Amino acid sequence: MEVAIRAVAPGDENDLARIQTESWRAAFAEILDAETLSRCTDLGRATEMYRRLLEEKRGNGYLLTLDGAPHAIAWWDAARDEEMAGKAELICIHSLPDHWRMGCGTKLMQRVLSDAAARDWEEIMLWVFAENRRARAFYEKLGFHADGHTKDRLGAAELCYVKRLAAGKKTE
């Protein structure tokens, strides 16, 4: 399979929303209640969110394709939570479930980490549902660790994971 990663562009909102909502349905069915999951996987809402992000040029989004077909997405920016100021934040990384555990997420994450370090960030953080053991194992394999911060989101506990970046210097 040919894997390619590129920065997102206006017009990608439908693919971004489809990948995110399909990934959420598969990954969070046992974590979120059905009503919350349904609301969070509304394709129209997700498409509009990505359209706004692309129009406003907010953050750094990537689209990974397999043999030319959209398969995975990632998005990062400066941390959104005040207590995490000075860190980059991986806001999302999602892939279609039919190719989970085949290395696409790792390739996409390597691109995010490389780009964040190249932009002089010292640390990157993310929030992950405590019950999402598959994702937590993925992040830990890539050098992330829980830092002790927790919060409730959508009725489920989230843990903050952090990772030092190789060449970063940014403090925002």
JSON list of C-alpha atoms in Angstrom, two decimals, residues 20-132:
[
{"chain": "A", "resi": 20, "resn": "GLN", "atom": "CA", "xyz": [-13.39, 11.30, 12.60]},
{"chain": "A", "resi": 21, "resn": "THR", "atom": "CA", "xyz": [-16.99, 10.17, 12.99]},
{"chain": "A", "resi": 22, "resn": "GLU", "atom": "CA", "xyz": [-16.34, 6.60, 11.81]},
{"chain": "A", "resi": 23, "resn": "SER", "atom": "CA", "xyz": [-13.33, 6.34, 14.10]},
{"chain": "A", "resi": 24, "resn": "TRP", "atom": "CA", "xyz": [-15.31, 7.68, 17.07]},
{"chain": "A", "resi": 25, "resn": "ARG", "atom": "CA", "xyz": [-18.14, 5.21, 16.46]},
{"chain": "A", "resi": 26, "resn": "ALA", "atom": "CA", "xyz": [-15.70, 2.28, 16.48]},
{"chain": "A", "resi": 27, "resn": "ALA", "atom": "CA", "xyz": [-13.39, 3.46, 19.27]},
{"chain": "A", "resi": 28, "resn": "PHE", "atom": "CA", "xyz": [-15.82, 4.98, 21.77]},
{"chain": "A", "resi": 29, "resn": "ALA", "atom": "CA", "xyz": [-18.92, 2.77, 21.58]},
{"chain": "A", "resi": 30, "resn": "GLU", "atom": "CA", "xyz": [-18.01, 1.17, 24.91]},
{"chain": "A", "resi": 31, "resn": "ILE", "atom": "CA", "xyz": [-16.81, 4.43, 26.50]},
{"chain": "A", "resi": 32, "resn": "LEU", "atom": "CA", "xyz": [-19.53, 6.99, 25.76]},
{"chain": "A", "resi": 33, "resn": "ASP", "atom": "CA", "xyz": [-23.27, 6.59, 26.20]},
{"chain": "A", "resi": 34, "resn": "ALA", "atom": "CA", "xyz": [-25.26, 6.12, 22.99]},
{"chain": "A", "resi": 35, "resn": "GLU", "atom": "CA", "xyz": [-26.83, 9.59, 23.02]},
{"chain": "A", "resi": 36, "resn": "THR", "atom": "CA", "xyz": [-23.50, 11.36, 23.51]},
{"chain": "A", "resi": 37, "resn": "LEU", "atom": "CA", "xyz": [-21.81, 9.24, 20.85]},
{"chain": "A", "resi": 38, "resn": "SER", "atom": "CA", "xyz": [-24.62, 9.94, 18.40]},
{"chain": "A", "resi": 39, "resn": "ARG", "atom": "CA", "xyz": [-24.38, 13.69, 19.01]},
{"chain": "A", "resi": 40, "resn": "CYS", "atom": "CA", "xyz": [-20.58, 13.67, 18.69]},
{"chain": "A", "resi": 41, "resn": "THR", "atom": "CA", "xyz": [-20.64, 11.67, 15.47]},
{"chain": "A", "resi": 42, "resn": "ASP", "atom": "CA", "xyz": [-23.13, 13.85, 13.64]},
{"chain": "A", "resi": 43, "resn": "LEU", "atom": "CA", "xyz": [-21.52, 14.09, 10.21]},
{"chain": "A", "resi": 44, "resn": "GLY", "atom": "CA", "xyz": [-23.02, 17.52, 9.45]},
{"chain": "A", "resi": 45, "resn": "ARG", "atom": "CA", "xyz": [-21.70, 19.05, 12.67]},
{"chain": "A", "resi": 46, "resn": "ALA", "atom": "CA", "xyz": [-18.25, 17.54, 12.18]},
{"chain": "A", "resi": 47, "resn": "THR", "atom": "CA", "xyz": [-18.11, 18.72, 8.56]},
{"chain": "A", "resi": 48, "resn": "GLU", "atom": "CA", "xyz": [-19.03, 22.26, 9.59]},
{"chain": "A", "resi": 49, "resn": "MET", "atom": "CA", "xyz": [-16.41, 22.24, 12.37]},
{"chain": "A", "resi": 50, "resn": "TYR", "atom": "CA", "xyz": [-13.67, 21.25, 9.92]},
{"chain": "A", "resi": 51, "resn": "ARG", "atom": "CA", "xyz": [-14.91, 23.78, 7.35]},
{"chain": "A", "resi": 52, "resn": "ARG", "atom": "CA", "xyz": [-14.53, 26.55, 9.97]},
{"chain": "A", "resi": 53, "resn": "LEU", "atom": "CA", "xyz": [-11.09, 25.35, 11.05]},
{"chain": "A", "resi": 54, "resn": "LEU", "atom": "CA", "xyz": [-9.91, 25.28, 7.44]},
{"chain": "A", "resi": 55, "resn": "GLU", "atom": "CA", "xyz": [-11.40, 28.69, 6.61]},
{"chain": "A", "resi": 56, "resn": "GLU", "atom": "CA", "xyz": [-9.87, 30.25, 9.73]},
{"chain": "A", "resi": 57, "resn": "LYS", "atom": "CA", "xyz": [-6.55, 28.44, 9.11]},
{"chain": "A", "resi": 58, "resn": "ARG", "atom": "CA", "xyz": [-6.53, 27.29, 12.74]},
{"chain": "A", "resi": 59, "resn": "GLY", "atom": "CA", "xyz": [-4.08, 24.66, 13.80]},
{"chain": "A", "resi": 60, "resn": "ASN", "atom": "CA", "xyz": [-2.17, 22.12, 11.76]},
{"chain": "A", "resi": 61, "resn": "GLY", "atom": "CA", "xyz": [-4.14, 19.35, 10.12]},
{"chain": "A", "resi": 62, "resn": "TYR", "atom": "CA", "xyz": [-2.95, 16.33, 8.13]},
{"chain": "A", "resi": 63, "resn": "LEU", "atom": "CA", "xyz": [-4.63, 13.79, 5.91]},
{"chain": "A", "resi": 64, "resn": "LEU", "atom": "CA", "xyz": [-3.08, 10.36, 5.39]},
{"chain": "A", "resi": 65, "resn": "THR", "atom": "CA", "xyz": [-4.09, 8.47, 2.29]},
{"chain": "A", "resi": 66, "resn": "LEU", "atom": "CA", "xyz": [-3.72, 4.78, 1.46]},
{"chain": "A", "resi": 67, "resn": "ASP", "atom": "CA", "xyz": [-3.38, 4.18, -2.26]},
{"chain": "A", "resi": 68, "resn": "GLY", "atom": "CA", "xyz": [-4.85, 7.65, -2.78]},
{"chain": "A", "resi": 69, "resn": "ALA", "atom": "CA", "xyz": [-7.93, 7.09, -0.58]},
{"chain": "A", "resi": 70, "resn": "PRO", "atom": "CA", "xyz": [-8.36, 9.21, 2.59]},
{"chain": "A", "resi": 71, "resn": "HIS", "atom": "CA", "xyz": [-7.76, 7.03, 5.64]},
{"chain": "A", "resi": 72, "resn": "ALA", "atom": "CA", "xyz": [-6.50, 8.95, 8.69]},
{"chain": "A", "resi": 73, "resn": "ILE", "atom": "CA", "xyz": [-6.33, 12.47, 10.09]},
{"chain": "A", "resi": 74, "resn": "ALA", "atom": "CA", "xyz": [-4.44, 14.35, 12.77]},
{"chain": "A", "resi": 75, "resn": "TRP", "atom": "CA", "xyz": [-4.71, 17.90, 14.08]},
{"chain": "A", "resi": 76, "resn": "TRP", "atom": "CA", "xyz": [-2.47, 19.82, 16.48]},
{"chain": "A", "resi": 77, "resn": "ASP", "atom": "CA", "xyz": [-2.03, 23.38, 17.71]},
{"chain": "A", "resi": 78, "resn": "ALA", "atom": "CA", "xyz": [-1.03, 25.30, 20.83]},
{"chain": "A", "resi": 79, "resn": "ALA", "atom": "CA", "xyz": [-2.62, 23.75, 23.93]},
{"chain": "A", "resi": 80, "resn": "ARG", "atom": "CA", "xyz": [-6.20, 24.88, 24.48]},
{"chain": "A", "resi": 81, "resn": "ASP", "atom": "CA", "xyz": [-6.26, 24.49, 28.27]},
{"chain": "A", "resi": 82, "resn": "GLU", "atom": "CA", "xyz": [-4.83, 27.37, 30.29]},
{"chain": "A", "resi": 83, "resn": "GLU", "atom": "CA", "xyz": [-2.94, 25.03, 32.64]},
{"chain": "A", "resi": 84, "resn": "MET", "atom": "CA", "xyz": [-1.18, 23.50, 29.62]},
{"chain": "A", "resi": 85, "resn": "ALA", "atom": "CA", "xyz": [0.03, 26.84, 28.20]},
{"chain": "A", "resi": 86, "resn": "GLY", "atom": "CA", "xyz": [3.43, 26.57, 26.55]},
{"chain": "A", "resi": 87, "resn": "LYS", "atom": "CA", "xyz": [2.81, 23.09, 25.17]},
{"chain": "A", "resi": 88, "resn": "ALA", "atom": "CA", "xyz": [1.65, 21.94, 21.78]},
{"chain": "A", "resi": 89, "resn": "GLU", "atom": "CA", "xyz": [-1.50, 19.79, 21.83]},
{"chain": "A", "resi": 90, "resn": "LEU", "atom": "CA", "xyz": [-2.42, 16.85, 19.68]},
{"chain": "A", "resi": 91, "resn": "ILE", "atom": "CA", "xyz": [-6.11, 17.64, 19.37]},
{"chain": "A", "resi": 92, "resn": "CYS", "atom": "CA", "xyz": [-7.02, 14.52, 17.43]},
{"chain": "A", "resi": 93, "resn": "ILE", "atom": "CA", "xyz": [-5.66, 11.57, 15.56]},
{"chain": "A", "resi": 94, "resn": "HIS", "atom": "CA", "xyz": [-8.17, 9.22, 13.92]},
{"chain": "A", "resi": 95, "resn": "SER", "atom": "CA", "xyz": [-8.15, 6.53, 11.30]},
{"chain": "A", "resi": 96, "resn": "LEU", "atom": "CA", "xyz": [-10.74, 4.36, 9.67]},
{"chain": "A", "resi": 97, "resn": "PRO", "atom": "CA", "xyz": [-10.97, 1.16, 11.72]},
{"chain": "A", "resi": 98, "resn": "ASP", "atom": "CA", "xyz": [-10.44, -1.23, 8.79]},
{"chain": "A", "resi": 99, "resn": "HIS", "atom": "CA", "xyz": [-6.66, -0.63, 8.94]},
{"chain": "A", "resi": 100, "resn": "TRP", "atom": "CA", "xyz": [-6.04, -0.15, 12.66]},
{"chain": "A", "resi": 101, "resn": "ARG", "atom": "CA", "xyz": [-2.75, -1.58, 13.91]},
{"chain": "A", "resi": 102, "resn": "MET", "atom": "CA", "xyz": [-1.07, -1.43, 10.49]},
{"chain": "A", "resi": 103, "resn": "GLY", "atom": "CA", "xyz": [1.30, 1.49, 11.16]},
{"chain": "A", "resi": 104, "resn": "CYS", "atom": "CA", "xyz": [-0.68, 4.37, 9.67]},
{"chain": "A", "resi": 105, "resn": "GLY", "atom": "CA", "xyz": [-1.25, 6.06, 13.03]},
{"chain": "A", "resi": 106, "resn": "THR", "atom": "CA", "xyz": [2.45, 5.78, 13.85]},
{"chain": "A", "resi": 107, "resn": "LYS", "atom": "CA", "xyz": [3.43, 7.40, 10.55]},
{"chain": "A", "resi": 108, "resn": "LEU", "atom": "CA", "xyz": [0.92, 10.20, 11.09]},
{"chain": "A", "resi": 109, "resn": "MET", "atom": "CA", "xyz": [2.08, 10.75, 14.68]},
{"chain": "A", "resi": 110, "resn": "GLN", "atom": "CA", "xyz": [5.72, 10.87, 13.57]},
{"chain": "A", "resi": 111, "resn": "ARG", "atom": "CA", "xyz": [4.79, 13.65, 11.15]},
{"chain": "A", "resi": 112, "resn": "VAL", "atom": "CA", "xyz": [3.00, 15.60, 13.90]},
{"chain": "A", "resi": 113, "resn": "LEU", "atom": "CA", "xyz": [5.91, 15.20, 16.34]},
{"chain": "A", "resi": 114, "resn": "SER", "atom": "CA", "xyz": [8.47, 16.16, 13.72]},
{"chain": "A", "resi": 115, "resn": "ASP", "atom": "CA", "xyz": [6.53, 19.27, 12.66]},
{"chain": "A", "resi": 116, "resn": "ALA", "atom": "CA", "xyz": [5.88, 20.39, 16.24]},
{"chain": "A", "resi": 117, "resn": "ALA", "atom": "CA", "xyz": [9.58, 20.00, 17.11]},
{"chain": "A", "resi": 118, "resn": "ALA", "atom": "CA", "xyz": [10.58, 21.85, 13.93]},
{"chain": "A", "resi": 119, "resn": "ARG", "atom": "CA", "xyz": [8.38, 24.72, 15.10]},
{"chain": "A", "resi": 120, "resn": "ASP", "atom": "CA", "xyz": [10.32, 24.83, 18.38]},
{"chain": "A", "resi": 121, "resn": "TRP", "atom": "CA", "xyz": [7.81, 23.30, 20.76]},
{"chain": "A", "resi": 122, "resn": "GLU", "atom": "CA", "xyz": [9.45, 21.58, 23.73]},
{"chain": "A", "resi": 123, "resn": "GLU", "atom": "CA", "xyz": [6.50, 19.42, 24.72]},
{"chain": "A", "resi": 124, "resn": "ILE", "atom": "CA", "xyz": [3.32, 18.06, 23.23]},
{"chain": "A", "resi": 125, "resn": "MET", "atom": "CA", "xyz": [0.30, 16.90, 25.19]},
{"chain": "A", "resi": 126, "resn": "LEU", "atom": "CA", "xyz": [-3.01, 15.21, 24.47]},
{"chain": "A", "resi": 127, "resn": "TRP", "atom": "CA", "xyz": [-6.17, 14.09, 26.24]},
{"chain": "A", "resi": 128, "resn": "VAL", "atom": "CA", "xyz": [-7.24, 10.44, 26.02]},
{"chain": "A", "resi": 129, "resn": "PHE", "atom": "CA", "xyz": [-10.21, 8.65, 27.56]},
{"chain": "A", "resi": 130, "resn": "ALA", "atom": "CA", "xyz": [-8.96, 6.63, 30.54]},
{"chain": "A", "resi": 131, "resn": "GLU", "atom": "CA", "xyz": [-10.93, 3.61, 29.28]},
{"chain": "A", "resi": 132, "resn": "ASN", "atom": "CA", "xyz": [-9.39, 3.79, 25.80]}
]
